[in-house]
Each structure stands twice: as C-alpha cells, then as structure tokens.
Coordinates of C-alpha atoms in Angstrom, one line a residue:
Chain A
X1 CA -22.8 21.9 -4.8
X2 CA -20.1 24.5 -5.3
X3 CA -19.6 25.7 -1.8
X4 CA -16.9 24.0 0.3
X5 CA -17.7 22.0 3.1
X6 CA -17.2 22.3 6.8
X7 CA -13.3 21.7 7.3
X8 CA -13.2 18.2 9.3
X9 CA -9.7 19.0 10.5
X10 CA -10.4 22.2 11.9
X11 CA -8.3 25.2 12.1
X12 CA -6.9 25.1 15.7
X13 CA -2.9 25.8 16.5
X14 CA -2.6 22.1 17.7
X15 CA -3.8 21.3 13.7
X16 CA -1.8 23.5 12.4
X17 CA 1.2 22.1 13.9
X18 CA 0.0 18.8 12.8
X19 CA -0.2 19.8 9.2
X20 CA 3.8 20.8 9.4
X21 CA 4.8 18.0 10.9
X22 CA 2.9 15.7 8.6
X23 CA 4.3 17.8 5.3
X24 CA 7.8 17.5 6.5
X25 CA 8.2 13.8 7.3
X26 CA 6.4 13.0 4.3
X27 CA 8.0 15.6 1.7
X28 CA 10.2 13.2 0.0
X29 CA 7.5 10.6 -0.8
X30 CA 4.9 13.0 -1.6
X31 CA 6.9 15.6 -3.7
X32 CA 9.5 13.3 -5.6
X33 CA 8.8 14.0 -9.2
X34 CA 7.4 16.9 -9.0
X35 CA 9.2 19.9 -10.3
X36 CA 8.4 23.0 -12.6
X37 CA 10.6 24.5 -15.1
X38 CA 12.2 27.9 -14.6
X39 CA 9.8 30.9 -15.3
X40 CA 6.5 28.2 -15.3
X41 CA 3.3 29.8 -13.8
X42 CA 2.2 27.1 -11.2
X43 CA -1.2 27.2 -9.1
X44 CA -1.8 25.6 -5.9
X45 CA -5.1 25.3 -5.2
X46 CA -6.4 24.8 -1.3
X47 CA -3.0 25.5 0.0
X48 CA -4.0 25.8 3.7
X49 CA -1.5 26.5 6.1
X50 CA 1.3 26.4 3.6
X51 CA 2.5 22.8 4.4
X52 CA 2.9 21.5 0.7
X53 CA 3.8 24.8 -0.5
X54 CA 7.0 25.4 1.2
X55 CA 8.1 22.1 -0.4
X56 CA 6.7 23.4 -3.9
X57 CA 8.8 26.2 -3.8
X58 CA 12.1 24.4 -2.3
X59 CA 11.8 22.1 -5.3
X60 CA 11.2 24.5 -7.7
X61 CA 12.7 27.6 -7.0
X62 CA 12.3 29.4 -10.5
X63 CA 8.9 28.7 -10.9
X64 CA 6.2 31.7 -10.3
X65 CA 3.9 30.1 -7.9
X66 CA 0.2 31.3 -7.1
X67 CA -1.3 29.9 -3.8
X68 CA -5.0 29.8 -3.0
X69 CA -7.4 29.4 -0.3
X70 CA -10.9 29.9 0.5
X71 CA -9.8 30.7 4.4
X72 CA -7.7 33.8 5.0
X73 CA -6.4 32.5 7.9
X74 CA -5.2 29.8 6.6
X75 CA -3.7 31.6 4.1
X76 CA -1.9 34.3 6.5
X77 CA -0.3 31.3 8.0
X78 CA 1.0 30.1 5.0
X79 CA 2.3 33.2 3.9
X80 CA 4.3 33.3 7.3
X81 CA 5.3 29.8 6.8
X82 CA 6.7 30.3 3.6
X83 CA 8.4 33.4 4.3
X84 CA 10.1 31.9 7.1
X85 CA 11.4 28.9 5.2
X86 CA 12.2 30.1 1.6
X87 CA 12.3 34.1 1.8
X88 CA 13.0 34.2 -1.9
X89 CA 10.5 31.9 -3.1
X90 CA 7.9 33.9 -5.6
X91 CA 4.6 33.0 -4.4
X92 CA 1.7 35.4 -4.8
X93 CA -1.2 34.7 -2.6
X94 CA -5.1 34.7 -3.2
X95 CA -7.9 34.4 -1.1
X96 CA -10.4 32.3 -3.4
X97 CA -13.2 29.8 -4.1
X98 CA -11.3 27.2 -6.5
X99 CA -14.8 26.6 -8.1
X100 CA -14.8 30.1 -8.9
X101 CA -11.2 31.4 -9.4
X102 CA -10.5 34.9 -10.2
X103 CA -8.0 34.0 -12.9
X104 CA -8.4 34.3 -16.5
X105 CA -8.8 31.2 -19.1
X106 CA -5.4 29.6 -19.4
X107 CA -3.4 31.2 -16.8
X108 CA -1.2 28.6 -15.8
X109 CA 0.9 26.2 -17.2
X110 CA 0.7 23.7 -14.0
X111 CA -2.1 23.1 -11.6
X112 CA -0.9 21.4 -8.0
X113 CA -3.7 20.0 -5.5
X114 CA -3.0 18.2 -2.4
X115 CA -5.7 16.8 0.4
X116 CA -8.2 19.1 -1.4
X117 CA -10.5 16.8 -2.9
X118 CA -10.9 15.0 0.0
X119 CA -12.9 17.6 1.5
X120 CA -15.4 18.5 -1.5
X121 CA -18.9 16.9 -2.0
X122 CA -18.0 17.5 -5.9
X123 CA -14.4 16.6 -6.6
X124 CA -14.8 15.8 -10.0
X125 CA -16.5 19.1 -10.9
X126 CA -13.4 20.7 -8.6
X127 CA -11.1 19.2 -11.3
X128 CA -12.9 20.6 -14.1
X129 CA -13.0 23.8 -13.1
X130 CA -9.6 24.1 -12.6
X131 CA -9.2 22.7 -16.2
X132 CA -10.8 26.5 -17.1
X133 CA -7.4 28.1 -15.7
X134 CA -4.9 25.7 -17.1
X135 CA -3.7 25.9 -20.7
X136 CA -3.9 23.5 -22.9
X137 CA -1.2 21.0 -22.6
X138 CA -0.4 21.9 -19.0
X139 CA -0.2 19.2 -16.2
X140 CA -2.3 19.1 -13.5
X141 CA -1.1 16.8 -10.2
X142 CA -3.4 15.5 -7.2
X143 CA -2.5 13.5 -4.1
X144 CA -4.9 12.2 -1.6
X145 CA -4.6 9.8 0.9
X146 CA -6.7 6.5 1.5
X147 CA -7.9 5.7 5.0
X148 CA -8.9 2.6 3.8
X149 CA -5.1 1.8 3.5
X150 CA -4.7 1.8 6.8
X151 CA -3.7 -1.4 8.3
X152 CA -1.0 -2.4 11.1
X153 CA 0.4 -4.8 13.8
X154 CA -0.9 -5.6 16.2
X155 CA -4.4 -5.8 14.3
X156 CA -7.1 -4.5 16.4
X157 CA -10.5 -3.9 15.6
X158 CA -11.3 -1.0 18.1
X159 CA -8.3 0.9 16.2
X160 CA -10.0 0.3 12.9
X161 CA -13.4 1.6 14.3
X162 CA -11.7 4.5 15.4
X163 CA -9.9 5.3 11.7
X164 CA -13.7 4.5 10.5
X165 CA -15.1 7.4 12.8
X166 CA -13.2 9.9 10.8
X167 CA -13.9 8.6 7.8
X168 CA -17.8 8.5 8.6
X169 CA -17.4 12.2 10.0
X170 CA -15.9 13.0 6.7
X171 CA -18.7 11.6 4.9
X172 CA -21.2 13.2 6.8
X173 CA -19.4 16.3 6.2
X174 CA -19.8 16.2 2.5
X175 CA -16.3 14.8 1.8
X176 CA -14.2 11.5 1.4
X177 CA -11.5 10.0 3.2
X178 CA -11.2 7.1 0.7
X179 CA -10.7 9.2 -2.4
X180 CA -7.3 8.0 -3.0
X181 CA -8.3 4.8 -4.9
X182 CA -10.9 7.3 -7.1
X183 CA -8.2 9.3 -8.5
X184 CA -7.7 7.8 -11.9
X185 CA -11.6 7.9 -12.5
X186 CA -12.0 11.3 -11.0
X187 CA -9.2 12.7 -13.3
X188 CA -10.3 11.0 -16.2
X189 CA -13.9 11.8 -15.8
X190 CA -12.8 15.5 -15.4
X191 CA -11.5 15.7 -19.1
X192 CA -7.8 15.3 -18.5
X193 CA -5.8 12.7 -20.7
X194 CA -2.3 11.0 -20.0
X195 CA -3.8 10.0 -16.5
X196 CA -1.0 8.1 -14.3
X197 CA -1.9 7.4 -10.9
X198 CA 0.7 5.9 -8.4
X199 CA 0.7 4.8 -5.0
X200 CA 2.9 6.3 -2.0
X201 CA 3.2 4.2 0.7
X202 CA 4.2 4.7 4.0
X203 CA 5.4 1.7 6.1
X204 CA 6.5 2.2 9.5
X205 CA 8.5 -0.4 11.8
X206 CA 10.8 -0.1 14.9
X207 CA 13.7 0.5 12.3
X208 CA 12.3 3.6 11.0
X209 CA 11.8 5.5 14.2
X210 CA 11.5 9.0 12.4
X211 CA 8.5 7.8 10.1
X212 CA 7.0 6.0 13.4
X213 CA 7.3 9.4 15.5
X214 CA 6.5 12.0 12.5
X215 CA 3.7 9.8 10.4
X216 CA 2.4 6.9 12.6
X217 CA 2.2 9.0 16.2
X218 CA 2.3 12.8 15.0
X219 CA 0.3 12.7 11.8
X220 CA -2.0 9.8 11.7
X221 CA -3.1 9.1 15.2
X222 CA -3.0 13.1 16.0
X223 CA -5.5 13.3 13.4
X224 CA -7.9 10.3 14.3
X225 CA -7.6 11.8 18.1
X226 CA -8.4 15.1 17.1
X227 CA -12.1 13.9 16.1
X228 CA -12.9 12.3 19.6
X229 CA -15.4 14.7 20.6
X230 CA -17.2 14.5 17.1
X231 CA -17.1 10.9 17.1
X232 CA -18.3 10.6 20.6
X233 CA -21.1 13.4 19.8
X234 CA -22.3 11.3 17.1
X235 CA -22.5 8.4 18.9
X236 CA -20.2 6.4 16.6
X237 CA -18.3 4.6 19.2
X238 CA -18.4 4.9 22.8
X239 CA -16.1 6.5 25.4
X240 CA -14.3 3.1 26.2
X241 CA -14.0 1.7 22.9
X242 CA -12.9 4.9 21.4
X243 CA -10.2 4.9 24.4
X244 CA -9.2 1.2 23.7
X245 CA -8.9 1.9 19.8
X246 CA -6.7 5.0 20.1
X247 CA -4.4 2.8 22.8
X248 CA -4.4 -0.1 20.3
X249 CA -3.3 2.7 17.6
X250 CA -0.4 3.7 19.7
X251 CA 0.4 0.7 20.0
X252 CA 1.5 0.1 16.8
X253 CA 3.9 2.8 17.2
X254 CA 6.0 1.1 19.7
X255 CA 8.2 -2.0 20.2
X256 CA 7.3 -4.8 17.8
X257 CA 4.5 -2.5 16.0
X258 CA 4.1 -2.0 12.2
X259 CA 1.8 0.7 10.5
X260 CA 1.1 0.8 6.7
X261 CA -0.8 3.7 4.8
X262 CA -1.0 4.5 1.0
X263 CA -1.3 8.0 -0.6
X264 CA -2.1 8.1 -4.2
X265 CA -0.5 10.6 -6.6
X266 CA -2.0 11.5 -10.1
X267 CA -0.4 13.3 -13.0
X268 CA -2.4 14.3 -16.1
X269 CA -2.7 16.6 -19.2
X270 CA -5.5 19.3 -19.9
X271 CA -6.2 18.4 -23.4
X272 CA -8.1 21.9 -24.2
X273 CA -11.1 23.7 -24.0
X274 CA -14.0 22.6 -22.2
X275 CA -16.8 20.6 -23.8
X276 CA -20.2 22.2 -22.8
X277 CA -21.1 18.8 -20.9
X278 CA -17.6 19.1 -18.8
X279 CA -19.4 21.3 -16.1
X280 CA -21.6 18.2 -14.5
X281 CA -20.6 16.1 -11.6
Chain B
X1 CA 4.3 -27.7 16.0
X2 CA 6.4 -28.4 13.4
X3 CA 4.2 -30.3 10.7
X4 CA 3.1 -27.9 7.8
X5 CA -0.6 -27.8 8.0
X6 CA -3.0 -28.2 4.7
X7 CA -2.3 -26.0 1.7
X8 CA -5.2 -23.8 1.5
X9 CA -4.5 -22.9 -2.2
X10 CA -4.8 -26.6 -3.0
X11 CA -2.7 -28.7 -5.8
X12 CA -4.9 -28.4 -8.8
X13 CA -3.8 -27.8 -12.8
X14 CA -5.7 -24.2 -12.3
X15 CA -3.9 -23.7 -9.3
X16 CA -0.8 -24.2 -10.9
X17 CA -1.9 -22.1 -13.8
X18 CA -2.5 -19.2 -11.4
X19 CA 0.7 -19.4 -9.6
X20 CA 2.2 -19.3 -12.8
X21 CA 0.3 -16.1 -13.9
X22 CA 0.9 -14.6 -10.8
X23 CA 4.8 -15.0 -10.5
X24 CA 5.4 -13.7 -14.2
X25 CA 3.0 -10.6 -13.6
X26 CA 4.4 -9.8 -10.3
X27 CA 8.1 -11.0 -11.1
X28 CA 9.7 -7.6 -11.5
X29 CA 7.8 -6.4 -8.5
X30 CA 8.8 -9.0 -6.1
X31 CA 12.2 -9.6 -7.4
X32 CA 13.8 -6.3 -8.0
X33 CA 16.6 -6.1 -5.8
X34 CA 17.2 -9.8 -5.6
X35 CA 20.4 -11.3 -7.7
X36 CA 22.9 -13.7 -5.8
X37 CA 26.6 -13.6 -6.7
X38 CA 27.9 -16.1 -9.1
X39 CA 28.9 -19.4 -7.0
X40 CA 27.1 -18.6 -3.9
X41 CA 24.4 -21.4 -2.7
X42 CA 21.2 -20.3 -2.4
X43 CA 18.3 -22.3 -0.8
X44 CA 14.9 -21.5 -1.8
X45 CA 12.4 -23.2 0.7
X46 CA 9.0 -24.2 -0.3
X47 CA 9.4 -23.7 -4.0
X48 CA 5.9 -25.0 -5.0
X49 CA 5.4 -25.4 -8.6
X50 CA 8.4 -23.1 -9.5
X51 CA 6.8 -20.0 -10.0
X52 CA 9.2 -17.7 -8.2
X53 CA 12.3 -20.4 -8.8
X54 CA 12.3 -19.3 -12.8
X55 CA 12.8 -15.9 -11.7
X56 CA 15.7 -16.5 -9.3
X57 CA 17.8 -18.6 -11.5
X58 CA 17.0 -15.7 -14.5
X59 CA 18.3 -12.9 -12.2
X60 CA 21.5 -14.8 -10.9
X61 CA 22.3 -17.4 -13.7
X62 CA 25.8 -18.0 -12.1
X63 CA 24.3 -18.8 -8.7
X64 CA 23.8 -22.5 -7.5
X65 CA 20.4 -23.1 -6.3
X66 CA 18.7 -25.7 -3.9
X67 CA 15.2 -25.8 -4.2
X68 CA 13.2 -27.5 -1.5
X69 CA 9.4 -28.6 -1.1
X70 CA 7.7 -31.0 0.9
X71 CA 5.2 -32.1 -2.2
X72 CA 7.1 -34.3 -4.1
X73 CA 4.4 -33.6 -7.1
X74 CA 5.1 -30.0 -7.1
X75 CA 8.4 -30.7 -6.9
X76 CA 8.6 -32.4 -9.9
X77 CA 6.0 -29.6 -11.5
X78 CA 8.8 -26.8 -10.4
X79 CA 11.6 -28.9 -12.1
X80 CA 9.4 -29.2 -15.5
X81 CA 8.9 -25.6 -15.3
X82 CA 12.5 -24.5 -14.6
X83 CA 13.8 -27.0 -17.2
X84 CA 11.4 -25.4 -19.8
X85 CA 12.0 -21.8 -18.9
X86 CA 15.9 -22.1 -18.0
X87 CA 17.2 -25.5 -19.4
X88 CA 21.1 -24.2 -18.3
X89 CA 19.9 -23.2 -14.8
X90 CA 21.8 -24.6 -11.9
X91 CA 19.4 -26.3 -9.6
X92 CA 19.3 -29.2 -7.1
X93 CA 15.9 -30.2 -5.9
X94 CA 15.1 -32.2 -2.6
X95 CA 11.9 -33.2 -0.9
X96 CA 11.8 -32.2 2.6
X97 CA 10.5 -30.5 5.7
X98 CA 11.5 -26.9 6.0
X99 CA 11.6 -27.6 9.8
X100 CA 13.9 -30.7 9.2
X101 CA 16.1 -30.0 6.6
X102 CA 18.3 -32.4 5.2
X103 CA 21.7 -30.2 4.8
X104 CA 24.6 -29.5 7.1
X105 CA 25.2 -26.3 9.2
X106 CA 25.8 -23.3 7.8
X107 CA 25.6 -25.0 4.1
X108 CA 23.9 -21.9 2.3
X109 CA 24.9 -18.3 1.7
X110 CA 21.7 -17.1 1.0
X111 CA 17.8 -18.3 1.7
X112 CA 14.9 -17.5 0.0
X113 CA 11.8 -17.9 1.2
X114 CA 8.0 -16.6 -0.5
X115 CA 4.6 -17.4 0.1
X116 CA 5.6 -20.0 2.4
X117 CA 5.2 -18.2 6.1
X118 CA 1.6 -17.3 5.7
X119 CA 0.7 -21.2 5.5
X120 CA 2.7 -22.1 8.5
X121 CA 1.2 -22.1 12.3
X122 CA 4.8 -21.3 13.5
X123 CA 6.5 -18.8 11.3
X124 CA 8.8 -17.7 13.6
X125 CA 10.2 -21.0 14.1
X126 CA 10.6 -21.7 10.9
X127 CA 12.6 -18.6 10.3
X128 CA 14.6 -19.9 13.4
X129 CA 15.0 -23.4 11.6
X130 CA 16.4 -21.8 8.7
X131 CA 19.2 -20.1 10.5
X132 CA 20.9 -23.3 11.0
X133 CA 21.9 -24.3 7.4
X134 CA 22.0 -20.6 6.7
X135 CA 25.7 -19.5 7.1
X136 CA 26.8 -16.4 9.4
X137 CA 26.7 -13.3 7.6
X138 CA 24.3 -14.9 5.0
X139 CA 21.3 -13.6 4.2
X140 CA 17.7 -14.1 4.2
X141 CA 15.0 -12.6 2.2
X142 CA 11.3 -13.5 3.0
X143 CA 8.3 -12.1 0.6
X144 CA 4.6 -12.2 1.5
X145 CA 1.3 -10.6 0.9
X146 CA -0.9 -9.1 3.6
X147 CA -4.8 -9.7 2.4
X148 CA -5.7 -6.5 4.9
X149 CA -4.0 -4.5 2.2
X150 CA -6.9 -5.2 -0.2
X151 CA -9.0 -2.3 -1.2
X152 CA -10.8 -1.5 -4.4
X153 CA -13.2 1.0 -6.4
X154 CA -15.7 0.3 -6.3
X155 CA -15.9 -0.1 -2.8
X156 CA -18.0 -3.1 -1.4
X157 CA -18.9 -4.7 2.0
X158 CA -19.6 -7.7 -0.4
X159 CA -16.3 -8.0 -1.9
X160 CA -14.4 -7.7 1.7
X161 CA -16.5 -10.3 3.1
X162 CA -15.2 -12.3 0.4
X163 CA -11.9 -11.7 0.9
X164 CA -12.5 -12.4 4.5
X165 CA -13.6 -15.8 4.2
X166 CA -10.4 -16.7 2.4
X167 CA -8.6 -14.9 5.6
X168 CA -10.7 -17.0 8.1
X169 CA -10.2 -20.3 6.2
X170 CA -6.5 -19.7 6.0
X171 CA -6.5 -19.0 9.7
X172 CA -8.6 -22.1 10.5
X173 CA -6.0 -24.0 8.6
X174 CA -3.2 -22.7 10.9
X175 CA -2.3 -20.2 8.2
X176 CA -1.9 -16.2 8.5
X177 CA -3.1 -14.6 5.2
X178 CA -2.3 -11.0 7.4
X179 CA 1.3 -11.9 7.7
X180 CA 2.9 -9.1 5.5
X181 CA 2.6 -6.6 8.3
X182 CA 4.4 -9.0 10.6
X183 CA 7.4 -9.5 8.8
X184 CA 9.7 -7.2 10.6
X185 CA 9.0 -8.6 14.0
X186 CA 8.8 -12.1 13.2
X187 CA 12.2 -12.1 11.1
X188 CA 13.7 -9.9 14.3
X189 CA 12.3 -12.4 16.6
X190 CA 14.0 -15.1 15.0
X191 CA 17.5 -13.7 15.9
X192 CA 18.1 -11.9 12.1
X193 CA 20.1 -8.8 12.2
X194 CA 19.9 -5.6 10.2
X195 CA 16.3 -6.7 9.2
X196 CA 15.0 -4.1 6.5
X197 CA 11.2 -4.6 5.3
X198 CA 9.8 -2.7 2.7
X199 CA 6.3 -3.1 0.9
X200 CA 6.1 -3.8 -2.5
X201 CA 2.8 -2.5 -3.5
X202 CA 0.3 -3.7 -6.5
X203 CA -2.0 -0.7 -8.1
X204 CA -3.9 -1.8 -11.0
X205 CA -6.3 0.8 -13.2
X206 CA -7.6 0.7 -16.6
X207 CA -4.4 2.6 -17.6
X208 CA -2.6 -0.9 -16.9
X209 CA -4.7 -3.5 -18.5
X210 CA -2.0 -6.1 -18.2
X211 CA -1.8 -5.8 -14.5
X212 CA -5.6 -5.7 -14.3
X213 CA -5.7 -9.1 -16.2
X214 CA -2.5 -10.4 -14.8
X215 CA -3.1 -9.6 -11.0
X216 CA -6.5 -8.3 -10.1
X217 CA -8.1 -10.8 -12.2
X218 CA -6.0 -14.1 -12.7
X219 CA -4.2 -13.8 -9.5
X220 CA -6.4 -12.0 -6.3
X221 CA -9.9 -12.7 -7.7
X222 CA -9.1 -16.2 -9.0
X223 CA -7.4 -17.0 -5.7
X224 CA -10.7 -15.8 -3.9
X225 CA -12.7 -17.3 -6.1
X226 CA -11.0 -20.8 -5.4
X227 CA -12.2 -21.0 -1.9
X228 CA -15.9 -20.5 -2.8
X229 CA -16.7 -24.3 -1.9
X230 CA -14.8 -24.5 1.6
X231 CA -16.5 -20.8 2.3
X232 CA -19.9 -21.8 2.0
X233 CA -19.2 -25.2 3.5
X234 CA -18.0 -23.5 6.7
X235 CA -21.1 -21.4 6.6
X236 CA -18.8 -18.1 6.5
X237 CA -21.4 -16.6 3.6
X238 CA -24.4 -17.3 1.8
X239 CA -24.0 -18.0 -1.5
X240 CA -25.9 -15.4 -2.8
X241 CA -23.8 -13.1 -0.7
X242 CA -20.6 -15.0 -1.9
X243 CA -21.8 -14.5 -5.8
X244 CA -22.1 -10.9 -5.1
X245 CA -18.8 -10.4 -3.7
X246 CA -17.1 -12.0 -6.4
X247 CA -19.4 -10.4 -9.0
X248 CA -18.1 -6.9 -7.1
X249 CA -14.5 -8.0 -7.0
X250 CA -14.7 -8.5 -10.8
X251 CA -16.2 -4.9 -11.2
X252 CA -12.7 -3.7 -9.8
X253 CA -11.1 -4.9 -12.9
X254 CA -13.6 -3.2 -15.3
X255 CA -14.1 0.2 -16.8
X256 CA -13.2 2.7 -13.9
X257 CA -12.4 0.2 -11.3
X258 CA -9.3 0.2 -9.2
X259 CA -7.6 -2.2 -7.1
X260 CA -4.5 -2.0 -4.4
X261 CA -2.6 -4.8 -2.9
X262 CA 0.6 -4.4 -0.6
X263 CA 3.4 -7.5 -0.7
X264 CA 5.9 -7.2 2.2
X265 CA 9.6 -8.3 1.3
X266 CA 12.3 -8.4 4.1
X267 CA 15.9 -8.9 4.0
X268 CA 18.1 -9.7 7.1
X269 CA 21.6 -11.2 7.8
X270 CA 22.0 -14.2 10.1
X271 CA 24.5 -13.2 13.1
X272 CA 25.9 -16.5 13.6
X273 CA 25.2 -19.6 15.5
X274 CA 21.9 -20.5 17.2
X275 CA 21.5 -19.5 20.8
X276 CA 19.7 -22.5 22.7
X277 CA 16.7 -20.4 23.5
X278 CA 16.2 -19.3 19.6
X279 CA 13.7 -22.5 19.1
X280 CA 11.0 -21.6 21.1
X281 CA 8.3 -19.9 19.0

C-alpha cells in the first residue's frame, strides 16, 4: 500500500495552531543536534503546516531546503509560516507523495522526517523509498512520538483509556501512535546503517509551567480532545467516561500533577544504492 | 505507620547479584551530577547491599559518608562490597530505622536516597523525618523508578500483565512501584524547596548490547521473574500466561526488540527547622 491514509489529526485552524504551539515548545528538545552544513541540500518530507520547517531553517540558515507535503493547503500554510518567521530562508516547496517523489536519484544530502511515519501503513516502505533520493553517505533523521510512553500523576484509568482511543483510531486509520519504540528496527529494516535512536523525554511538573501549558495542556491533551467525536462515534468510550478521562488528564496539568511523554529521534546513514529486494514492506 | 514493610525484592544471593549488575549498568545514568564536596558529611539512607554506595564514594572520594540500612545482613554485604571496590572510602556503617535515626539534628550536609521510597507506605513522612538530620541549606537527592514507564517492542499484553504483577505485589506490601512520577509532589510536600525533578531514561536496542544485557535482561526482567511464585500464589496470573509474559519480555531483549524505562531523580534543599505540622503524612 503506497497511498497515504486519512490524516487522523485533521486540518482545522485549531489543529494548525496546536501544531504550531507543539513545535515551539518542543523545538529545543526535538531539534537539538540537528544542524546541516552550509550549501547542503536537505529534504523535509511531510512538512505539514511548517511547524518543524521553521526550526530547521533557523538551525541551518545556510542549507538549501526542499519541503514536501501531499496536501496543497498545508503546504501553503507552511510557506506562509516560514516566510513570516524566516523571510531569508532558502526553501523550495513541492506538493508530492513521499512514495513517488519527483526528484532525481541521490538528489539530497540529508532527509528529515518528523511526525510522518506514525500516519503511514507502510512506514518501512516509506523509509526505503526515501533512500532513492538520498545520496550514498547522506543522513536520515526521523522523529516520532509513542503514546505508550504517556503516564502521569495522579494516575487515572479513564485518562489512559482516552489516550488509548487516539491509539485505536490512528490504528484503524492505518497508522501507529506507538511507532516511536519501533524506529530502530524500521530504519535498520529499510537498509540504513549506523542507526542511532535516542529517547527525547518530556517531563512536566509545576516547576515548569511553560511546559505544562505548552506541552501537557496545549499539545498533548488538545490532541486527545480533538478525537472526542470520532472516539464516541466508534463506541470506544461512553461520553461520561470520556469526559472523566479528559478531566483527569487536565488534572495532571494542575497543582501537584506531573506528566511524562517520550519522543524518539533516529539518525542513520544511507549506505548506497537500493538492493532489488529493498522495496518490500 | 513508621515500620518499614517487607522488602518485596527479597534478600537472596541472586538478588544481591542483580542489584550489583543494576547499579553498575545504571551508574552513569543515575549518578551523573551527584558529587559532594571534600569534607562534607553525606548520609545514604537505605544503602541495602551497597550497590549505590560504591558509586557515591567513587564520585566523591573526599566526602565523609554514613550509610544506614535497617537490615544487618545487607549492611554487612554493603561494607564488604565497598571495602572491595574502594578500600580507601570513608564510610561509617549504621544499622537503623530511617524513621528513627540515631543522629543529632542537622548532622549532615547532604542526604542521598535511592530505591527506598518505593518500599515505604509513608514516603512523605520518611522525607520529612530526614529533614531533622539534614542541616538547613543542605541538599536531598532522591532516585526512584516508575514501572508505568515500561514499554517495549514487540508490544505484548502478557508482558505488561507480568510487570503489573510486580506493581500489584509491591502495592499489597505497602509500597509503590509507580512512585517516580510522584517525586515532585512528595519532596515538595515534605517541606523541601528548590525541588528539581528530572527523568533519567533507559532506552535499549540492539545497538546497545551491554544495556540490553545489563538492564533489560539482567536487571528489569530478572526483577520481574523474581516475583513469579508470589504472583502465581496471589492468583494474579495463570502460570501459562505468566510464562508467556516473561517469554515476551525476553523477546524485547533479542533481535529487533527495544525496551524503555524511566527513572526520576529529584534534588532539593532543606529550608530549615521543621514546622510542628510537618510530621503528618
């Protein structure tokens, strides 16, 4: 299967704002260590509304970026965002399917993929496809979350059940909200070498109010809240149990509450030309 | 309640070895940032078999340590271990109940507590009691795990159920294997100030064979395996489900498996004399 699945997070204005908040709060955590040399050609795959693109161009002002997304509307928003944040940034914008990219072989020195694989039914296939446009010796960087890393104080079975709704809905849509833990086997299985995966952990308590607000409340809980209608329509929880779960999640962002979430960041090298067998998933 | 509860991990020779392996593999992760000035007086509470003590004395060779445990046998093993690893270390050994320590007020500059609160029914009370022997301005360091942070690839409901057995048994014994996420409220609630809690995450995949062996296999899975008899006696799982859970845990330590666990480390300051109300839990 090479057709991207429905985008579980939707395309609303609220969602666009949420993705922006998320990227700003998490930028240092996720992007530290990612900087590309002057003149290098970097492909960002699945740039969405440009939430990560602004941080990429800021960290590597002399690199040449190409940002690709399958959705024209997202791409337009990304272009507007980057133009506003970094008017001098060197970015080419291209609407394209990542499984069928309109670029020559070995066109790029580096490829960056963030919060994309979680939405794909065939993530290993996607990573394999990206090797074609990445030069031998070029690097791949992949960042994904893992909702199974979510825990909090006070603990709540209802809150965990609400998080599980998102996991199940994403799975039903062909994605995988638990993909972070699989980055090492996925990237290795796609034929990359020198694969290094590291956890990037968000931990928020009352001593970090910006993180409580920016991540726990406005990123994570907002994301879970956004699937209420779908979760109830699918009969995954009763409305009252759902509401209690959301209330319990908000409780972790107040007073003595604490919240934990782990992202994973993989960096790897493309060893060279694809083998004939590399395309299977 | 001020009487320590039964020690869920037991006191066997195998257990002693496990705790040694655990400390060696985790030493850098857990102890980085912990070094005490020359001449400072440091109390380690609940030193057990000395697994952490050897790292404390190595990191702070000019500090004066006092190591306390309630179990004479553990204390003897700790003394032998430290003598073997660091013959020049300055350690006084004292058998005592941490709720009733035989030291004058404000005797110590620093207090270190690792993998102890998880076994106590009244962890906040314990932290409050420690303030009496810690001088005003002295620091507290606390390290605890949180079994709710455990996730792995391949995922397995049986493996999670086996981990839950340990959580339930520890809870039945009056402890809390999910205490890591509560360190901030606990330390704050005990009256300490400047409380900073940070996650210390273990992530192991095939690119880190020493960690897979030292942590996933010989520390974490060994710990879960050690409660088999109690878990089955309590009827928490059937023998065949348990065995499948353990098999699935071992699977995460082979081939393309991955494993994630989060410890929490808190550092805080004792602001001064206890208020009359501070003793309640």
